[in-house]
mmCIF file of C-alpha atoms and ligand atoms in Angstrom:
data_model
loop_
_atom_site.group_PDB
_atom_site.id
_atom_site.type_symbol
_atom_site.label_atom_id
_atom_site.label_comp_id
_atom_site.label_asym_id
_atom_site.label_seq_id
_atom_site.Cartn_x
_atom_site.Cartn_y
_atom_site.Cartn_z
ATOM 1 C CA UNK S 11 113.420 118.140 127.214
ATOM 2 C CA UNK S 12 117.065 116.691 127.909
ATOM 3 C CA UNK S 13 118.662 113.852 125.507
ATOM 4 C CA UNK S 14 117.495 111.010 128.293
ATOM 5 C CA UNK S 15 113.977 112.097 128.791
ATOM 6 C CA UNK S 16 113.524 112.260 124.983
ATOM 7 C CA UNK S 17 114.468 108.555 125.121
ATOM 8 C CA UNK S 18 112.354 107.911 128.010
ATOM 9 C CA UNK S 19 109.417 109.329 126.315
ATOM 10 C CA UNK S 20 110.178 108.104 122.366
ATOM 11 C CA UNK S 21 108.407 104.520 122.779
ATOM 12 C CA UNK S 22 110.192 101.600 120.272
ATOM 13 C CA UNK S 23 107.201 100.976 118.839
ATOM 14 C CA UNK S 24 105.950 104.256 116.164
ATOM 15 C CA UNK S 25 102.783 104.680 114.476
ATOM 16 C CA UNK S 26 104.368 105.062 111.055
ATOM 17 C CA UNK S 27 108.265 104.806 110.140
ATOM 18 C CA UNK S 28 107.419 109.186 109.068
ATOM 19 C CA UNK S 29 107.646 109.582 112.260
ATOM 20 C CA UNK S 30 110.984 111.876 112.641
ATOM 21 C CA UNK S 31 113.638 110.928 115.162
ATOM 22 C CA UNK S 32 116.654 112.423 116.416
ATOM 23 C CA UNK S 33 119.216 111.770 118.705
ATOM 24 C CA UNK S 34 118.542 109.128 120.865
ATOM 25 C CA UNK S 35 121.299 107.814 120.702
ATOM 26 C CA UNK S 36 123.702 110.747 121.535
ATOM 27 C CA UNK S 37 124.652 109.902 125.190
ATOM 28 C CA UNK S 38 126.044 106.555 124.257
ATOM 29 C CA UNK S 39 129.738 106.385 123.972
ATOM 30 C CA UNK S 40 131.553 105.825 121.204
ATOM 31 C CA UNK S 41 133.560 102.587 122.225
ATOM 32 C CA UNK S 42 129.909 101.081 123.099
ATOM 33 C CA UNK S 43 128.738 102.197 119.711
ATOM 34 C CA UNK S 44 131.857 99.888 118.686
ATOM 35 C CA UNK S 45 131.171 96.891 120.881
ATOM 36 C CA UNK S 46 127.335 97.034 119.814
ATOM 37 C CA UNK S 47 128.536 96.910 116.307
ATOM 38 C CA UNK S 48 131.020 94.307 116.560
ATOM 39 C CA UNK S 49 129.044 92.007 118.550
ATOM 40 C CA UNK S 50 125.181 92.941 117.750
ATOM 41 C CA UNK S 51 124.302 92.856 121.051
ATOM 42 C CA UNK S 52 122.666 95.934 120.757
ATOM 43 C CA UNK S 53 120.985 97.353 117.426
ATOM 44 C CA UNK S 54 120.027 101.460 117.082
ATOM 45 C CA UNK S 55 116.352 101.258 115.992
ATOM 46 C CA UNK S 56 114.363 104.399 114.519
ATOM 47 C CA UNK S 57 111.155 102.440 116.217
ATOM 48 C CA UNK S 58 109.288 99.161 115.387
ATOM 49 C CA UNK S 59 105.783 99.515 113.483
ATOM 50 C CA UNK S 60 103.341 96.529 113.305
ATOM 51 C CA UNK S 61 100.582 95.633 110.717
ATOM 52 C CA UNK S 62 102.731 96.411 107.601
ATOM 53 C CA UNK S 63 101.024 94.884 104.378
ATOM 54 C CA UNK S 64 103.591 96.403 102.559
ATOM 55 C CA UNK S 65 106.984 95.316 103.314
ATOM 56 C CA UNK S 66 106.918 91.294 102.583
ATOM 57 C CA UNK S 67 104.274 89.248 102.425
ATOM 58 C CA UNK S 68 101.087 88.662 104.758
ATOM 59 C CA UNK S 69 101.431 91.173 107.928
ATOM 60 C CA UNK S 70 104.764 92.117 108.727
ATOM 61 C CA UNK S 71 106.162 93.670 112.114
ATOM 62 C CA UNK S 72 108.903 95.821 110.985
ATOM 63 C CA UNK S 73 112.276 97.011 112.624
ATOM 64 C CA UNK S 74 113.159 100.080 111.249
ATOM 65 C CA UNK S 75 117.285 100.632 112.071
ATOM 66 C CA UNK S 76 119.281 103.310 112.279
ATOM 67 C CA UNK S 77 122.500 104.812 109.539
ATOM 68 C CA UNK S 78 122.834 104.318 105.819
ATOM 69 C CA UNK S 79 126.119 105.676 103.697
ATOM 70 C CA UNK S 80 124.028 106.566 100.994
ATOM 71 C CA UNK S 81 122.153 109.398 100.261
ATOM 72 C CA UNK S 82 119.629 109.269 97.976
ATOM 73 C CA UNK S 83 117.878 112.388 96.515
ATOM 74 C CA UNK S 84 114.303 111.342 97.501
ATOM 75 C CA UNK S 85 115.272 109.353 100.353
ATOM 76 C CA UNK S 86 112.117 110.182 102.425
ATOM 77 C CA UNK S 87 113.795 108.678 105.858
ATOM 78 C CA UNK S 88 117.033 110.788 106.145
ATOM 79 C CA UNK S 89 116.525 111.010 109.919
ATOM 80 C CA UNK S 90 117.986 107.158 109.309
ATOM 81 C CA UNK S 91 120.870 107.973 107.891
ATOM 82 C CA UNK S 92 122.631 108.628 111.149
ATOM 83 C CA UNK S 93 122.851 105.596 113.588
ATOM 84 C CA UNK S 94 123.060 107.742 116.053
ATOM 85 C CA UNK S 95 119.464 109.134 115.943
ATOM 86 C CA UNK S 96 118.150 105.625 116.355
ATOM 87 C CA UNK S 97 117.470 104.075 119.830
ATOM 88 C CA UNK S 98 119.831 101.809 121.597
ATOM 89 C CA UNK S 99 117.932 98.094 121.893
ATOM 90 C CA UNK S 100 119.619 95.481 122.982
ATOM 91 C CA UNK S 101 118.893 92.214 121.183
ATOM 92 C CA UNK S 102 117.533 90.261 123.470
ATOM 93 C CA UNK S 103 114.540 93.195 124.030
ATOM 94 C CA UNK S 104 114.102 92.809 120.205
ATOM 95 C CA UNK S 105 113.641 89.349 120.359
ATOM 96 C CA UNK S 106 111.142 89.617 122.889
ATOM 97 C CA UNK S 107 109.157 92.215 120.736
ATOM 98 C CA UNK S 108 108.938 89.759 118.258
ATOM 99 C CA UNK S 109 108.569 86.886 120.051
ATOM 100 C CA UNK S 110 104.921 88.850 121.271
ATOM 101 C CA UNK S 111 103.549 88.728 117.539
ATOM 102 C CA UNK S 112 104.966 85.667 116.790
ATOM 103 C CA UNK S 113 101.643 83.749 116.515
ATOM 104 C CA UNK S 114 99.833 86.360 115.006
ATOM 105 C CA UNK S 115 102.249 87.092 112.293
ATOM 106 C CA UNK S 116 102.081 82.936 111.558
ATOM 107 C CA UNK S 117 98.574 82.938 111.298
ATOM 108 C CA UNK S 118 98.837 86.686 109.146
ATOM 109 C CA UNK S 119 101.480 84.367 106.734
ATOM 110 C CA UNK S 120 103.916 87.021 107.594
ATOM 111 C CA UNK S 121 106.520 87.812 109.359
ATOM 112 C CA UNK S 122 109.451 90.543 110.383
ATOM 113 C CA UNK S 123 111.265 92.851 107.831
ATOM 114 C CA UNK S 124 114.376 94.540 108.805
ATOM 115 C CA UNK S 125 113.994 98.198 107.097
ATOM 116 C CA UNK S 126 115.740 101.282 107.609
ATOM 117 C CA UNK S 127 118.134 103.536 106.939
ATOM 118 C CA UNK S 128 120.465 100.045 105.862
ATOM 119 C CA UNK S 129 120.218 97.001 108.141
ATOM 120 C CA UNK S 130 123.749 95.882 106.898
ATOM 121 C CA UNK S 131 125.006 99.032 108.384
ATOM 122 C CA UNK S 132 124.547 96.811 111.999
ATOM 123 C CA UNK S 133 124.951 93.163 109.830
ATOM 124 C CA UNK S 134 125.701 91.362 113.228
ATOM 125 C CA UNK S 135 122.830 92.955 114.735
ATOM 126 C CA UNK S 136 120.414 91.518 112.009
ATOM 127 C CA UNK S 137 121.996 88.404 111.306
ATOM 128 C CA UNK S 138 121.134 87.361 115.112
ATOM 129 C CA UNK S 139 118.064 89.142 115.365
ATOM 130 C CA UNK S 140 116.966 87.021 111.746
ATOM 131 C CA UNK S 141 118.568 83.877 112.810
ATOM 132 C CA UNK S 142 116.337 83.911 116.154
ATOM 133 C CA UNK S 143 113.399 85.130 114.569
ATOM 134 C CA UNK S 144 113.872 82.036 112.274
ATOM 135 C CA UNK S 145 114.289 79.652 115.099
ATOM 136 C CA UNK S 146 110.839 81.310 116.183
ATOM 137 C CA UNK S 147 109.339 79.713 113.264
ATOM 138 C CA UNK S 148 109.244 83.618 111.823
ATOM 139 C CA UNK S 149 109.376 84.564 108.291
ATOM 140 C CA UNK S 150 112.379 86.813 107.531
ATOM 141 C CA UNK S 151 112.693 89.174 105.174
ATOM 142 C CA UNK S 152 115.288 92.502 104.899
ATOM 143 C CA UNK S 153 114.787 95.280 102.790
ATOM 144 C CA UNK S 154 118.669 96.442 101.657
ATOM 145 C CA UNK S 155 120.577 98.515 99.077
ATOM 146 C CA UNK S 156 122.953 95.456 99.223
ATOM 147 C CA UNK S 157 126.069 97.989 99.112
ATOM 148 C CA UNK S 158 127.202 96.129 102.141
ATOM 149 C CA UNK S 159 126.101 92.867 101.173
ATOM 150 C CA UNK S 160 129.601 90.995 101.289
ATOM 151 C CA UNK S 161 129.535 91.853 105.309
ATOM 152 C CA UNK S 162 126.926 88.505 105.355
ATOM 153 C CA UNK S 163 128.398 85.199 105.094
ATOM 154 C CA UNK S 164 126.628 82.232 103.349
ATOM 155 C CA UNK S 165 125.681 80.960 106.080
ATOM 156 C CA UNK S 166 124.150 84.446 107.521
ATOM 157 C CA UNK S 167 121.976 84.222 104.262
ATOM 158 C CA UNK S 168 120.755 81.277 105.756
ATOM 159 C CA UNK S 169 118.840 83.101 107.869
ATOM 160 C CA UNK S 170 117.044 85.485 105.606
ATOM 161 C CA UNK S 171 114.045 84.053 103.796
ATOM 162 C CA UNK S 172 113.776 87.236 101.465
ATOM 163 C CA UNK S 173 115.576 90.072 100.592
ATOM 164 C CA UNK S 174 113.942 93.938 99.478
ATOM 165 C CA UNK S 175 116.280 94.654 97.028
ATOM 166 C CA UNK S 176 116.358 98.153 96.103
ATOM 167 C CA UNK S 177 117.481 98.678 92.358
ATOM 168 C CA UNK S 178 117.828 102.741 91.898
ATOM 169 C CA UNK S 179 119.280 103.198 88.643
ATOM 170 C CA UNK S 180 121.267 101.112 85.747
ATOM 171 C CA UNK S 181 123.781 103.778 84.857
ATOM 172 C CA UNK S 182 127.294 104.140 87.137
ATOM 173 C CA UNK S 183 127.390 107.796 86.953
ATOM 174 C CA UNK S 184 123.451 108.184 87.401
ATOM 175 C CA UNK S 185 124.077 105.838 90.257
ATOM 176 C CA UNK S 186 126.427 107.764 91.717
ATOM 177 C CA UNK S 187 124.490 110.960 91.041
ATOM 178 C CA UNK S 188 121.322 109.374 92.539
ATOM 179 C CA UNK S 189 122.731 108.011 95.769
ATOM 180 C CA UNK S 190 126.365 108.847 96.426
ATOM 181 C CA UNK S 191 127.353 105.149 95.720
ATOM 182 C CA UNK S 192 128.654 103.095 93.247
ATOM 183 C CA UNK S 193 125.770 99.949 92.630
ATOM 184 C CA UNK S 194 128.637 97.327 91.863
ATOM 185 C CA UNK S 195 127.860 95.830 95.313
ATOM 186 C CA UNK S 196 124.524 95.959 95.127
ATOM 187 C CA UNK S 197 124.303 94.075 91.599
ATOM 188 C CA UNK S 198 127.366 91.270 93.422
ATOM 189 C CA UNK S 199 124.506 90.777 96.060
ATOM 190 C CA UNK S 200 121.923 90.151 93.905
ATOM 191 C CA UNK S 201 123.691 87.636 91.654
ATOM 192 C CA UNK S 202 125.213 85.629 95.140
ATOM 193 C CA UNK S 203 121.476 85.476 95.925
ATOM 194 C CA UNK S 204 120.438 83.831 92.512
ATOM 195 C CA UNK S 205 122.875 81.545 93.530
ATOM 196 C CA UNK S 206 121.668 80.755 96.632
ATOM 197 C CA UNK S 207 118.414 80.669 95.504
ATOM 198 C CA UNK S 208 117.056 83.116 98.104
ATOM 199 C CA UNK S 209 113.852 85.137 96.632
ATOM 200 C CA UNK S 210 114.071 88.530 96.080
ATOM 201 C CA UNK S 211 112.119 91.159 95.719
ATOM 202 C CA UNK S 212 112.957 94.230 94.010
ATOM 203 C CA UNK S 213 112.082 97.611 94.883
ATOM 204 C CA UNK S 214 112.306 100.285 91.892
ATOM 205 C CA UNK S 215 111.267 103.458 93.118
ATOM 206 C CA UNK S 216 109.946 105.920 90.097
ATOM 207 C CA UNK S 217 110.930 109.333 89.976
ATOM 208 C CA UNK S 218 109.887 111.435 87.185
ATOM 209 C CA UNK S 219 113.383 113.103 85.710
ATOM 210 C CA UNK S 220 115.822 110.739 87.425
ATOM 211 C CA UNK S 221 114.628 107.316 87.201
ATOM 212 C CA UNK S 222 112.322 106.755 84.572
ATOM 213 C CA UNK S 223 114.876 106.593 81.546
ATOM 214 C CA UNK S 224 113.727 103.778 79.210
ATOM 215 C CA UNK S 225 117.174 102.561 78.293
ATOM 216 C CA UNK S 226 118.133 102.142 82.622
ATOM 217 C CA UNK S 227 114.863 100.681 83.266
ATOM 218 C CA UNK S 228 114.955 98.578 80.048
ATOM 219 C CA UNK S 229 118.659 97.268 81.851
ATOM 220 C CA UNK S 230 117.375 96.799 84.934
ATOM 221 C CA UNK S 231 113.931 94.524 83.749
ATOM 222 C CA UNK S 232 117.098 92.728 81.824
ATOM 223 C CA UNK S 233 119.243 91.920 84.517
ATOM 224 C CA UNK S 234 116.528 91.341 87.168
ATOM 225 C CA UNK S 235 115.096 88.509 84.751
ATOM 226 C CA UNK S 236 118.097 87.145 83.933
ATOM 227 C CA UNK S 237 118.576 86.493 87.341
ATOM 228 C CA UNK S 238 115.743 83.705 88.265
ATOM 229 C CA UNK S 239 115.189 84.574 91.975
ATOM 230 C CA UNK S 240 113.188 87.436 91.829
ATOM 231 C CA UNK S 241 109.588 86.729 92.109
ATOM 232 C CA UNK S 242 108.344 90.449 92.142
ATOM 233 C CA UNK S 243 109.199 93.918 91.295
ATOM 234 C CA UNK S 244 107.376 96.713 93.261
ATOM 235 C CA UNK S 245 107.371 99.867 91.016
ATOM 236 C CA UNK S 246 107.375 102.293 94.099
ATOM 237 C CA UNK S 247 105.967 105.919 92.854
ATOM 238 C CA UNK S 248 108.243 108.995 94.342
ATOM 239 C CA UNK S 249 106.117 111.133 96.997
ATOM 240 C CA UNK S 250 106.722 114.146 98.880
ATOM 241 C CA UNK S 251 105.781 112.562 102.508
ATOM 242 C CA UNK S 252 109.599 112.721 103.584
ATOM 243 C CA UNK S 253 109.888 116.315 102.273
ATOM 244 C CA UNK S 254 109.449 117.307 106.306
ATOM 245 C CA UNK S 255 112.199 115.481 107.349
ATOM 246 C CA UNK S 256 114.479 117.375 104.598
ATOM 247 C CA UNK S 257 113.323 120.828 106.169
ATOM 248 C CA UNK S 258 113.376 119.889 109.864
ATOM 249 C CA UNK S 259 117.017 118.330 109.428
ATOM 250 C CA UNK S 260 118.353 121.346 107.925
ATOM 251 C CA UNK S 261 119.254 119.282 104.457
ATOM 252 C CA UNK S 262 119.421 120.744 101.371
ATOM 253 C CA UNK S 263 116.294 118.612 99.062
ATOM 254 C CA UNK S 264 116.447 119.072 95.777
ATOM 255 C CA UNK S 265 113.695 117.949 94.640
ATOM 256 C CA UNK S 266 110.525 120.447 95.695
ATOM 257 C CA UNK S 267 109.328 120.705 92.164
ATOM 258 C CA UNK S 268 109.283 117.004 91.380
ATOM 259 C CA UNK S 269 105.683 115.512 90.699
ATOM 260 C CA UNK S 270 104.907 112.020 91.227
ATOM 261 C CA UNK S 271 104.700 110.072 88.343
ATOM 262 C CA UNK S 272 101.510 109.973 86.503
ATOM 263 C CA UNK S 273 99.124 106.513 86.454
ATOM 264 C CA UNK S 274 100.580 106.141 82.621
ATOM 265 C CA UNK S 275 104.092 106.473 83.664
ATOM 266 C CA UNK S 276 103.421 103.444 86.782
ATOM 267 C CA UNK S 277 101.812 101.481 83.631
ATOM 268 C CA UNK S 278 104.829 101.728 81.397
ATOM 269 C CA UNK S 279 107.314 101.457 84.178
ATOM 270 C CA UNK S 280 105.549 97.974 84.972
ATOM 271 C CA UNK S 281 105.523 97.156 81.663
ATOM 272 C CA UNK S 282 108.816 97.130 81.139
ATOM 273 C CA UNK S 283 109.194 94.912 83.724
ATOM 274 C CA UNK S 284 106.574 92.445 82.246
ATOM 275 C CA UNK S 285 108.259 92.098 78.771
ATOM 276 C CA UNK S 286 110.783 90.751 80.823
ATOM 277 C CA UNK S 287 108.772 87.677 82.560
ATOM 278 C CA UNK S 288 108.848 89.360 85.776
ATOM 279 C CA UNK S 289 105.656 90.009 88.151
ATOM 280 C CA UNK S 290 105.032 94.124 88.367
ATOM 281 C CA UNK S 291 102.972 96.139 90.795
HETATM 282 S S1 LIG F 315 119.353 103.598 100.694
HETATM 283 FE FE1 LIG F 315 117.311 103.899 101.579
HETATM 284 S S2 LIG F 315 117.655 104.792 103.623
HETATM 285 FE FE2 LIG F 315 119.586 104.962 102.463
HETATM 286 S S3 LIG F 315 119.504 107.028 101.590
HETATM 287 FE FE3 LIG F 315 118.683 105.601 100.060
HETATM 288 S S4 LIG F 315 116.464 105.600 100.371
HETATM 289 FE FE4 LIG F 315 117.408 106.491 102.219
#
């Protein structure tokens, strides 16, 4: 099949974000990758799914985007990493895909996430896509790593309503080890969103091995309930469902022989979270 039939025949909307997608982007240009960035006219999108009960509260419609810079060891969506395998959609087509569910999503007390891959990766792309599904009357919520949170402006928070925070690791060097990146920025967003009194909810996802130190998660439950925004941490157990992706992309995954954490080890995780004051599922 040639790059532009693909497209033709890859619908926006996907059954499940597992779904693995490549290159449809690739006949775009570059400068028009440049002008969609700078202006967020048009957004790459790995697909949208509806009916999420998982990503925000009530039923969400999600917009899964396109490119991350980090690259975390269980990531199980590296087809997201490159912007380029998402599909070009320009905003106002977005809009319009919400702007279908809008009642139900009201009535479902939910709303859109932005998910990907990193949303901030296309910030001016999801700032207007948030700020008109706010003007909708929509909930908005964006799942982030918040290493690009100081793209957004205070008044671009304005428009989000929640924010996914995902806290990998305490340590610098685990960090680093983990996901390629420093979480400096990621901790910076999560304090200028205390301070703005925007909810958050963070996501810790639980690998046996690489996450589940006591002492990290012990810092983590610290500085999460020190912060006094975040109404909920989602203890996210590691799985092998984005193993396929690793394989079919040609990446190297490192972590074949990595169970999923036991019911005991969910329990403690949460726990920790709990001595803390905080909410943990
Ligand atoms: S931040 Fe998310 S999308 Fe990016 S590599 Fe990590 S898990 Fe994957």
């Amino acid at each position: 099949m040639t790059q532009q039939a693909q497209r033709q025949a890859t619908s926006i909307e996907a059954s499940s974000p597992y779904e693995l997608r490549v290159n449809l982007s690739s006949g775009t240009s570059e400068s028009a990758v440049k002008t969609a960035l700078t202006t967020g006219d048009v957004g790459f999108l790995h697909s949208f799914t509806t009916g999420s009960t998982v990503d925000g509260p009530g039923v969400r419609l999600v917009a899964w985007t396109a490119g991350c810079q980090w690259r975390c060891l269980y990531c199980h969506n590296p087809d997201t990493w490159n912007m380029m395998n998402g599909m070009p959609v320009t905003l106002d087509h977005a809009i319009e895909e919400v702007g279908k569910y809008r009642h139900g999503l009201k009535v479902m007390s939910g709303g859109i996430t932005l998910s990907g891959g990193e949303p901030l990766m296309q910030d001016r792309f999801a700032v207007k896509l948030l700020r008109a599904c706010k003007e909708m009357g929509v909930h908005t919520a964006i799942e982030t790593n918040g290493y690009l949170g100081s793209r957004l402006s205070d008044e671009d928070l304005n428009s989000i309503d929640l924010v996914l925070l995902g806290l990998k690791t305490w340590d610098r060097d685990r960090h680093q080890r983990l996901t390629g990146k420093d979480n400096a920025n990621t901790l910076e967003l999560a304090r200028r969103l205390a301070a703005h009194k925007i909810p958050i909810w963070v996501r810790f996802v639980l690998v046996p091995g690489l996450t589940d130190d006591p002492g990290d998660v012990a810092q983590i439950a610290n500085f999460a309930a020190r912060l006094g925004n975040v109404e909920r941490v989602e203890v996210l157990p590691f799985h092998q469902l984005g193993r396929f992706k690793w394989q079919r992309l040609g990446l190297d995954y490192t972590l074949n022989d990595v169970q999923s954490p036991s019911p005991e080890l969910i329990d403690w995780a949460c726990d920790v979270f709990r001595a803390e004051g905080l909410q943990a599922f």
